[in-house]
Tab-separated table of C-alpha atoms in Angstrom:
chain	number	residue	atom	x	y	z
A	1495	UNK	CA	-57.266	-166.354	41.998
A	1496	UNK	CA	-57.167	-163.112	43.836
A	1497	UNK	CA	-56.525	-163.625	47.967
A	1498	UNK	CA	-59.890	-161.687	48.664
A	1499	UNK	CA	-61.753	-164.440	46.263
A	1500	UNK	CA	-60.051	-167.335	47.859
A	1501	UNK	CA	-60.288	-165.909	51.300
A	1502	UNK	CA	-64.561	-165.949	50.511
A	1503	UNK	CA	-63.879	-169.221	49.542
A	1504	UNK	CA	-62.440	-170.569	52.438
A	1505	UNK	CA	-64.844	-169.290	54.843
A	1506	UNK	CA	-67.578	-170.805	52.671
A	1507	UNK	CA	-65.435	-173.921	53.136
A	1508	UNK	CA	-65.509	-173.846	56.458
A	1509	UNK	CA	-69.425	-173.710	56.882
A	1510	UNK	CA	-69.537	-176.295	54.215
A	1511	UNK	CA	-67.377	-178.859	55.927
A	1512	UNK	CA	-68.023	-177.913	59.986
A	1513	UNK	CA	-70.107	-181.062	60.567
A	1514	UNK	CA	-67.892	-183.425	58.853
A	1515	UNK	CA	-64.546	-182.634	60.597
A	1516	UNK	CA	-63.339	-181.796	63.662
A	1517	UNK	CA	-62.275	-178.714	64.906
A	1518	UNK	CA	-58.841	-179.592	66.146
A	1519	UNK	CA	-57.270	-178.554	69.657
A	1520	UNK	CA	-54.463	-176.008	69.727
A	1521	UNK	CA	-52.303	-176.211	72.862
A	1522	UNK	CA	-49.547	-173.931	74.068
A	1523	UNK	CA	-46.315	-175.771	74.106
A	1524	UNK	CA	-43.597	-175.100	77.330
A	1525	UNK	CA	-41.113	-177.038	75.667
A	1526	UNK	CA	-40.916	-175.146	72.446
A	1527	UNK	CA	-41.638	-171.717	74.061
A	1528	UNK	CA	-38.924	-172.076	76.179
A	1529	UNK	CA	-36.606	-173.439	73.468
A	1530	UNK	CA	-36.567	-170.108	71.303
A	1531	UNK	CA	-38.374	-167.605	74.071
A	1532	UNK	CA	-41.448	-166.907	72.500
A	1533	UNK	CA	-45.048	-168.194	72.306
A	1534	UNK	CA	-45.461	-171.404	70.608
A	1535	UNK	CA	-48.442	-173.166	69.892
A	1536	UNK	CA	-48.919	-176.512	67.973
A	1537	UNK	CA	-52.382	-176.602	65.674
A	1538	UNK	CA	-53.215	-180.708	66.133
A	1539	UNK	CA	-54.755	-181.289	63.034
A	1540	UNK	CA	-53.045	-184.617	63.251
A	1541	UNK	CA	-56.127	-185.387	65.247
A	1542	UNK	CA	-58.280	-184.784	62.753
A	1543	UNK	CA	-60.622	-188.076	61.374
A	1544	UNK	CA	-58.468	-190.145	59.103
A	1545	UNK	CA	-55.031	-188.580	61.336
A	1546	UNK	CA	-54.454	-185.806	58.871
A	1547	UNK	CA	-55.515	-182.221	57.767
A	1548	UNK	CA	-56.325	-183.306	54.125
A	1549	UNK	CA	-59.835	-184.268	55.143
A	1550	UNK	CA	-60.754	-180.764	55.060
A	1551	UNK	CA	-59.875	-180.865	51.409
A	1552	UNK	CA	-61.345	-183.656	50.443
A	1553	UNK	CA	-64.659	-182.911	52.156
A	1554	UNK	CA	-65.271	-179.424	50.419
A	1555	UNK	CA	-64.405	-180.667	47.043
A	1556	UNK	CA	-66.830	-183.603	47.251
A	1557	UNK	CA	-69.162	-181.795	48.930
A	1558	UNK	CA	-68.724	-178.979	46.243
A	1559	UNK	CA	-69.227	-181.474	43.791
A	1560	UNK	CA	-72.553	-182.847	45.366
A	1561	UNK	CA	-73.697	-179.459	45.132
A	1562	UNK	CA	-73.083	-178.265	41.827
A	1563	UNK	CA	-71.995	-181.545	39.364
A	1564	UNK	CA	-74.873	-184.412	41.328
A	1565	UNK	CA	-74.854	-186.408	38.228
A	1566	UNK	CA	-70.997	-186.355	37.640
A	1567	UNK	CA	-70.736	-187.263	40.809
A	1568	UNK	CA	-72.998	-190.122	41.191
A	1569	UNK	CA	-70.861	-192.183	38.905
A	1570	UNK	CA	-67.810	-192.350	41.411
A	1571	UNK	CA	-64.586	-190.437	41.585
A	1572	UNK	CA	-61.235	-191.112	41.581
A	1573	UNK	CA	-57.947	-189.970	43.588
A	1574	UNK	CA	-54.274	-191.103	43.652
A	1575	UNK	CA	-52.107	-190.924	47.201
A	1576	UNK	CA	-49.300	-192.116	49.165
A	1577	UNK	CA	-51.845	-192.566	52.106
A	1578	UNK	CA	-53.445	-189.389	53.850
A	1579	UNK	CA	-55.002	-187.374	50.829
A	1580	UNK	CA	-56.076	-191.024	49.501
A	1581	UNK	CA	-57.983	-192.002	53.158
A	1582	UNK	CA	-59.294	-188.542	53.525
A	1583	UNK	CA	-60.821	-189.178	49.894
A	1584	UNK	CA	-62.094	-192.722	50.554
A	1585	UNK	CA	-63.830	-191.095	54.045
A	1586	UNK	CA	-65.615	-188.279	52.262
A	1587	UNK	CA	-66.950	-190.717	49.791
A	1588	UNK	CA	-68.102	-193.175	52.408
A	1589	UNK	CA	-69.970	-190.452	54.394
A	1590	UNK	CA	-71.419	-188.938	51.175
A	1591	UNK	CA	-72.734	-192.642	49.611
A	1592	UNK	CA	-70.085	-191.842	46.355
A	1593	UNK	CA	-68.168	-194.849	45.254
A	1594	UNK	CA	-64.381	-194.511	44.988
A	1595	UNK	CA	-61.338	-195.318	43.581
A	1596	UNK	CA	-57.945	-194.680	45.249
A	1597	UNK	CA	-54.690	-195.738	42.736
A	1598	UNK	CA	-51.530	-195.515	44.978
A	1599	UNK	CA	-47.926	-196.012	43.863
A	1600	UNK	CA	-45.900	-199.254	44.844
A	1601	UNK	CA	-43.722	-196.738	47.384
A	1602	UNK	CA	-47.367	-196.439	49.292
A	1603	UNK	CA	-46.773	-198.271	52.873
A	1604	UNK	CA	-49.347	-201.005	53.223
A	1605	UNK	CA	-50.567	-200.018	56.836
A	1606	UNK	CA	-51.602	-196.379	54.654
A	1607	UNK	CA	-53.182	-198.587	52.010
A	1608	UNK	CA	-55.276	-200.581	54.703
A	1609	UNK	CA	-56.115	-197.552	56.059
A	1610	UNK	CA	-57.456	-196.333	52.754
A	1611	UNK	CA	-59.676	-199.787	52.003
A	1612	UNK	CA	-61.001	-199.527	55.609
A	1613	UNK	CA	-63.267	-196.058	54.291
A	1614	UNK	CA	-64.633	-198.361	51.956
A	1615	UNK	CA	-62.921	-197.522	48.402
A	1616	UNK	CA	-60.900	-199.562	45.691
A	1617	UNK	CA	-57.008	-199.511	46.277
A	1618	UNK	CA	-55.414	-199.779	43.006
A	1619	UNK	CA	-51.538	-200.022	42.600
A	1620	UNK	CA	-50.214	-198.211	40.014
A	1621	UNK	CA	-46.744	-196.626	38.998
A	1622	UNK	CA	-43.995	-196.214	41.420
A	1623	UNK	CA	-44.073	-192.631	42.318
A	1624	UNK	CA	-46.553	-190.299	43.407
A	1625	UNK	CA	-46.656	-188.803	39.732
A	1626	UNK	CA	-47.520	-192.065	38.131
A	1627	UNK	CA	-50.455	-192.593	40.331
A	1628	UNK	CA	-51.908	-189.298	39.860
A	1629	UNK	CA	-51.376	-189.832	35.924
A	1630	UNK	CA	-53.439	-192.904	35.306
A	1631	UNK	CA	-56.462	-191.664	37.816
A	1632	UNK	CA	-56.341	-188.765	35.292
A	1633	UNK	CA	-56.648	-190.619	32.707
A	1634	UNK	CA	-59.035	-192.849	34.139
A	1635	UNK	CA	-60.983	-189.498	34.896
A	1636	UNK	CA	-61.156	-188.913	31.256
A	1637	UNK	CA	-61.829	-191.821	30.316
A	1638	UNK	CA	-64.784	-192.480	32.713
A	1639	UNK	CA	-65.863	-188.759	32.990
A	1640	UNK	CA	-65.677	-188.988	36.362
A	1641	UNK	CA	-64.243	-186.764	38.578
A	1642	UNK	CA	-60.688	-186.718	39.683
A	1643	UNK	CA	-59.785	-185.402	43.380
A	1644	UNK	CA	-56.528	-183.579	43.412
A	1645	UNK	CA	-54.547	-183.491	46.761
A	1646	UNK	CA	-53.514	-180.054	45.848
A	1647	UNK	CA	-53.914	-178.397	42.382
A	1648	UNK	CA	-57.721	-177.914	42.761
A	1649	UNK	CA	-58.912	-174.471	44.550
A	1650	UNK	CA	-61.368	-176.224	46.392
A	1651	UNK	CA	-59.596	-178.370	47.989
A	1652	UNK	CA	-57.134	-175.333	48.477
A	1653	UNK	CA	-60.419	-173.728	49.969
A	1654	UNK	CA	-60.530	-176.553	51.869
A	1655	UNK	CA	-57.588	-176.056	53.639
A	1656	UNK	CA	-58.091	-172.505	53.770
A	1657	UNK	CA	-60.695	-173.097	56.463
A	1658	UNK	CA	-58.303	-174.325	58.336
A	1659	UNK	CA	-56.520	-170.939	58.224
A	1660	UNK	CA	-59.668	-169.355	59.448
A	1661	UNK	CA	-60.257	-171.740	62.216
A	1662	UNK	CA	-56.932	-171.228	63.478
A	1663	UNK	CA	-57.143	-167.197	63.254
A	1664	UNK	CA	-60.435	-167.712	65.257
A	1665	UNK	CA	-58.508	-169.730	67.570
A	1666	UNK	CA	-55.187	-167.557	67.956
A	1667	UNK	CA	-55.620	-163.962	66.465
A	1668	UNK	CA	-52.587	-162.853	67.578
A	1669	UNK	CA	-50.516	-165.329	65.232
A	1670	UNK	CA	-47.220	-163.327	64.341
A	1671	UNK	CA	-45.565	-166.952	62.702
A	1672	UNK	CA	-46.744	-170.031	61.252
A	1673	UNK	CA	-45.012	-172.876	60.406
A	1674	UNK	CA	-46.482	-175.513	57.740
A	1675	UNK	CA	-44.802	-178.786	55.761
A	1676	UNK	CA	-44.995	-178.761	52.377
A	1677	UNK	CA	-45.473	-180.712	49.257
A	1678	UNK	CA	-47.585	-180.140	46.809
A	1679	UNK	CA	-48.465	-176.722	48.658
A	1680	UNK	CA	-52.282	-177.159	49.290
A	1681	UNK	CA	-52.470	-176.702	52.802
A	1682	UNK	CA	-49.817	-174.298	53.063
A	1683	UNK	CA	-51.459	-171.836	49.866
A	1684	UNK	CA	-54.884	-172.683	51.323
A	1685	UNK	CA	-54.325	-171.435	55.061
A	1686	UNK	CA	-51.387	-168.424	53.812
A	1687	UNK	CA	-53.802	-167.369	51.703
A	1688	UNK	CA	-57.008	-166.876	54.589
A	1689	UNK	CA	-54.487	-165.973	57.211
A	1690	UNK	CA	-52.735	-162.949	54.897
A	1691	UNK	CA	-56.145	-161.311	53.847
A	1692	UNK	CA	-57.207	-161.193	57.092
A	1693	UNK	CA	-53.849	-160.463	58.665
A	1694	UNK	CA	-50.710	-158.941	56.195
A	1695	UNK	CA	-48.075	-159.031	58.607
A	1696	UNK	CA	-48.487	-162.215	59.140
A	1697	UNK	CA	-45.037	-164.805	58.366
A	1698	UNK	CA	-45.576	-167.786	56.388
A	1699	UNK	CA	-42.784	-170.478	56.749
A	1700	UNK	CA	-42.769	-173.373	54.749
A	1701	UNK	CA	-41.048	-176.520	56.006
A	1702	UNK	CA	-39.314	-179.270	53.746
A	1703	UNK	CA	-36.957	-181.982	53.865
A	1704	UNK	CA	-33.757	-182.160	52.304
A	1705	UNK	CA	-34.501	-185.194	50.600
A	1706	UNK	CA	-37.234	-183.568	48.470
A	1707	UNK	CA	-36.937	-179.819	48.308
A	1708	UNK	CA	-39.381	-179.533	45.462
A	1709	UNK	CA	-41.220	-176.244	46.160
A	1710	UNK	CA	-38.423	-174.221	47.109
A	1711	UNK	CA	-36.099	-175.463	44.713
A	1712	UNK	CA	-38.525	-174.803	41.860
A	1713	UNK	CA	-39.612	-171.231	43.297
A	1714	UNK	CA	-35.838	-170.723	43.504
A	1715	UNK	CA	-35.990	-171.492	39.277
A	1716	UNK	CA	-39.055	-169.735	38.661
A	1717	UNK	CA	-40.769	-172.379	37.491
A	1718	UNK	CA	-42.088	-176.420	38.257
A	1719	UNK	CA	-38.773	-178.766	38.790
A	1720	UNK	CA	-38.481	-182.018	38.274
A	1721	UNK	CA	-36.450	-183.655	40.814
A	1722	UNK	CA	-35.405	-187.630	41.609
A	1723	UNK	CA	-37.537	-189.118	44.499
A	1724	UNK	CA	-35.744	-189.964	47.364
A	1725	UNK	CA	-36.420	-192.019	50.202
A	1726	UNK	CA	-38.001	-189.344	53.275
A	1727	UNK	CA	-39.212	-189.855	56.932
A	1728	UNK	CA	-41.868	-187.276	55.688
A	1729	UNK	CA	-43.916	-189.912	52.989
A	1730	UNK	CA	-46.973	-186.983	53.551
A	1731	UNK	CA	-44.923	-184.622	51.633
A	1732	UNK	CA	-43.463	-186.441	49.125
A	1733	UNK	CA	-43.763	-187.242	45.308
A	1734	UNK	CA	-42.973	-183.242	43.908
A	1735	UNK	CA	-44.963	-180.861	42.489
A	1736	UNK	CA	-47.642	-181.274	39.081
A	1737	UNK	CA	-46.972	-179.073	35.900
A	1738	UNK	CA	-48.958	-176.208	35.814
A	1739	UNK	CA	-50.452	-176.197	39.668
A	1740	UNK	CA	-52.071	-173.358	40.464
A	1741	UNK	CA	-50.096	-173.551	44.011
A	1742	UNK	CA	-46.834	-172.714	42.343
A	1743	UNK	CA	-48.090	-169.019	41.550
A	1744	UNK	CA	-50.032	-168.950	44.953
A	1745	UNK	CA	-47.104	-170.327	47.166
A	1746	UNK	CA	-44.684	-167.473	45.568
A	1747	UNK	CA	-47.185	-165.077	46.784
A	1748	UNK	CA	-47.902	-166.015	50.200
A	1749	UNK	CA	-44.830	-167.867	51.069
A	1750	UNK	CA	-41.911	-165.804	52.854
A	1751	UNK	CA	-39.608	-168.244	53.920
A	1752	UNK	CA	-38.338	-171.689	53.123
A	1753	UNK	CA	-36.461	-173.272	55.695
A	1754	UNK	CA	-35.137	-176.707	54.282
A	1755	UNK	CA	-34.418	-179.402	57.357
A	1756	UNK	CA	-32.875	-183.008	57.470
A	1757	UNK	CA	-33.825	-186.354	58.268
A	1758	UNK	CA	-32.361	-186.779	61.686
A	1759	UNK	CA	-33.719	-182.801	62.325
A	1760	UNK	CA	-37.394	-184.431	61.786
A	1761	UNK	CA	-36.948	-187.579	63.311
A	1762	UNK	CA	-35.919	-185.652	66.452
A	1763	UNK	CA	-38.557	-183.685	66.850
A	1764	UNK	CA	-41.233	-186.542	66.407
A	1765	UNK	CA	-39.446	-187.597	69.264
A	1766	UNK	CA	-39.609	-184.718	71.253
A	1767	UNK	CA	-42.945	-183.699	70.370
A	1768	UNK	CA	-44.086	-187.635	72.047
A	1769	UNK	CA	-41.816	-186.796	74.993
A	1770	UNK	CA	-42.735	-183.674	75.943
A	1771	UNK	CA	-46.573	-183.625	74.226
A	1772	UNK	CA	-46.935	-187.415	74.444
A	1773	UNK	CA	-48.859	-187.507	71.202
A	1774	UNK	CA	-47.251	-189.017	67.950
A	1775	UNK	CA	-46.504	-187.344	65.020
A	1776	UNK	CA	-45.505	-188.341	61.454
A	1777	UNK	CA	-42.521	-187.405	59.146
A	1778	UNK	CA	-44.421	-184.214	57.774
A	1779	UNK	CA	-45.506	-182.968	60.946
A	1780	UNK	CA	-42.077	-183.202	62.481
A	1781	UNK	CA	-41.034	-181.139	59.457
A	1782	UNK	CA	-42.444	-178.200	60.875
A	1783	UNK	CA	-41.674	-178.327	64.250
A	1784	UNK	CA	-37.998	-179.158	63.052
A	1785	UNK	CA	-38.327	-175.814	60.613
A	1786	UNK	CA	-39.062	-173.763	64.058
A	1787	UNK	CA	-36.565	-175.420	66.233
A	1788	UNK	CA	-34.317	-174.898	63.324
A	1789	UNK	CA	-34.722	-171.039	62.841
A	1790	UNK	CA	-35.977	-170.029	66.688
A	1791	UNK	CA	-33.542	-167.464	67.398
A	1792	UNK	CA	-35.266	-165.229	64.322
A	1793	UNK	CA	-38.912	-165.624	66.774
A	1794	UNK	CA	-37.595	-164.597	69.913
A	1795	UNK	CA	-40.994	-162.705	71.625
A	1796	UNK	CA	-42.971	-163.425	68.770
A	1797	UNK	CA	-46.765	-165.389	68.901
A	1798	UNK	CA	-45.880	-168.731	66.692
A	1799	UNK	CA	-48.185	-171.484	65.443
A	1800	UNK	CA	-46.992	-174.999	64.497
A	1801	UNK	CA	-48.945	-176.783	61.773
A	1802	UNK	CA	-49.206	-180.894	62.956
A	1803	UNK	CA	-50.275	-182.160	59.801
A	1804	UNK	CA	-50.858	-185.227	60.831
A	1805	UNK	CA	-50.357	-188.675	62.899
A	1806	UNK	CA	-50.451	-191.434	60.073
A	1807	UNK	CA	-46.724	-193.250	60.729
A	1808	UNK	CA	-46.305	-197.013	61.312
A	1809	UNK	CA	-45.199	-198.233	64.831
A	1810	UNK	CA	-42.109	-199.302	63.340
A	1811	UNK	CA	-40.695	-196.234	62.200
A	1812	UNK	CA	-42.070	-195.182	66.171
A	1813	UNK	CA	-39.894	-197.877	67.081
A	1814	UNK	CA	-36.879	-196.991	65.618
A	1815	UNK	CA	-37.472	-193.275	66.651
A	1816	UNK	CA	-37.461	-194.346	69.981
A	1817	UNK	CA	-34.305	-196.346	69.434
A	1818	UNK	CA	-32.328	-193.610	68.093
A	1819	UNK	CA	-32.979	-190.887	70.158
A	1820	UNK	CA	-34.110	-192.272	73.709
C-alpha cells in the first residue's frame, strides 16, 4: 500500500475511532532530556483504555467491519493474544454488542487473561506460543466465516495505529526522532507510515529485545525468520513475526534504525521511568525508552518522542524491579 493511501487511511482512522479512545497525554521528560541533551518527550499511550495502544487497532478494524461486512460481523469474531491486542479486542466487541472469542497461548500470564474475560469475551487456551494461537483462531475463522482480528498483519488495524501517528504530529510537530517497540510491527508501520508522509525527515527507531530480535533479524535476511521463543520482560512484543505480513515490506520502508537492547537495559528503565515519571510501564514500553537511553549521544539537540506502549505488567514483576534496581 502506497504511504499517501495509508496516510488517508489513518486519518480516516482517527475520526473513526476519536470517541472510543482516549487521546493520550504527552509530557516533556527532564530526566531523559538531560540524559542525552536534547528534547525528549514520552507519548503515554500506556494510558490508553485497556493500558495499551492496540485499542486503536482493534477499534478501527471492528468498527470498519460494522461498517462495511454488518452481517459477517454479527456472527462474532475471533482474535488470538498474549494479553494487550486480545483485551483491546474483547473491549471493542463489548462496546460494539459483537460477541468474541480470544484463544491465548499457555505462555499468556493469567492476570492478562483475566483482564481479557473482564471485556466480556471467551478465553480459550490454545498452543504454546503466540503462533499457535493465532493459527487455530484462523482456522476457526474459516471454519465459522467469521472474522479474524489480526494484532498486526491487517491494514486497518495498521490504520489504526496510524492515527496514533497523526495524533502525535498534532501534538508535537516538531518531532525530529521517534522511538517505538516492536513485534509484529503494527504500531510501528502504522504511525512511520502517517508521520513520514507528512514529515520525510523524520527518524524512525525501532526498539527490540535481545531475546527476540525477530524484525530486525529477518529484515537483516530479507525475508520472514523463524526464530526460538525465549523467555522476555517485554511479553507485548513477543511471539515473532507471521509469513507473508504486509508489515515486513512496510517496516523496511519506513524503518531507519534498529537498535536491539537487553533485559536488564529494559528492566532499568521501567524503573526509572516510575522513579522519575512515577507511572509504571511494562516490558515493551521500557524497550523504547531503553533504545533512546541506549543510542542518546546520536540525538544530542534533536526534538525526540518516546512511544509508551503500554502499562499491562503484573505487580510481581514491579516487585522484583524494585528489588533489583532500588
Amino acid at each position: 500500500m502506497e504511504l499517501d493511501v495509508l496516510k488517508q487511511k489513518s486519518i480516516d482512522a482517527y475520526k473513526r475511532i476519536r470517541s472510543n479512545v482516549r487521546h493520550t497525554a504527552i509530557d516533556y521528560s527532564p530526566w531523559l532530556s538531560a540524559l542525552g541533551e536534547a528534547n525528549v518527550y514520552i507519548k503515554w499511550e500506556s494510558e490508553q483504555i485497556t493500558g495499551s495502544a492496540k485499542a486503536r487497532g482493534a477499534f478501527n478494524k471492528l468498527l470498519t467491519l460494522k461498517e462495511d461486512n454488518p452481517d459477517m460481523i454479527e456472527k462474532g469474531a475471533v482474535a488470538a493474544s498474549t494479553g494487550n491486542h486480545g483485551a483491546a479486542c474483547s473491549k471493542a466487541m463489548h462496546v460494539l454488542g459483537i460477541k468474541g472469542v480470544i484463544y491465548v497461548p499457555a505462555m499468556a500470564e493469567d492476570f492478562k487473561r483475566k483482564m481479557i474475560e473482564q471485556f466480556g469475551s471467551t478465553v480459550e487456551q490454545y498452543g504454546h506460543t503466540c503462533a499457535e494461537a493465532e493459527s487455530k483462531a484462523r482456522a476457526v475463522s474459516q471454519e465459522k466465516g467469521i472474522p479474524y482480528i489480526s494484532p498486526s498483519n491487517d491494514w486497518d488495524v495498521i490504520a489504526g495505529q496510524g492515527a496514533l501517528g497523526y495524533e502525535l504530529h498534532q501534538d508535537l510537530p516538531e518531532i525530529d526522532v521517534l522511538f517505538v517497540a516492536v513485534g509484529g510491527g503494527g504500531i510501528i508501520g502504522g504511525m512511520a507510515a502517517y508521520l513520514k508522509s507528512v514529515k520525510p525527515s523524520i527518524k524512525i527507531i525501532g526498539c527490540e529485545t535481545d531475546q527476540s530480535p525477530v524484525m530486525s533479524e529477518s529484515q537483516k535476511a530479507g525475508k520472514i525468520l523463524e526464530m526460538p521463543h525465549k523467555d522476555t520482560l517485554s511479553d507485548g512484543t513477543a511471539g515473532g513475526v507471521e509469513q507473508g505480513s504486509v508489515t515486513f515490506n512496510l517496516c523496511k520502508r519506513v524503518v531507519d534504525q534498529w537498535v536491539v537492547v537487553t533485559e536488564e537495559d529494559m528492566s532499568r528503565a521501567i524503573y526509572n521511568v516510575l522513579e522519575h515519571h512515577h507511572k509504571i510501564i511494562e516490558g515493551s514500553a521500557g524497550l523504547a525508552v531503553a533504545g533512546y537511553v541506549k543510542t542518546k549521544e546520536q540525538h544530542v539537540g534533536k526534538t525526540v518522542a518516546i512511544l509508551s506502549c503500554g502499562s499491562n505488567i503484573s505487580i510481581e514483576k514491579i516487585k522484583a524491579i524494585i528489588k533489583t534496581h532500588g
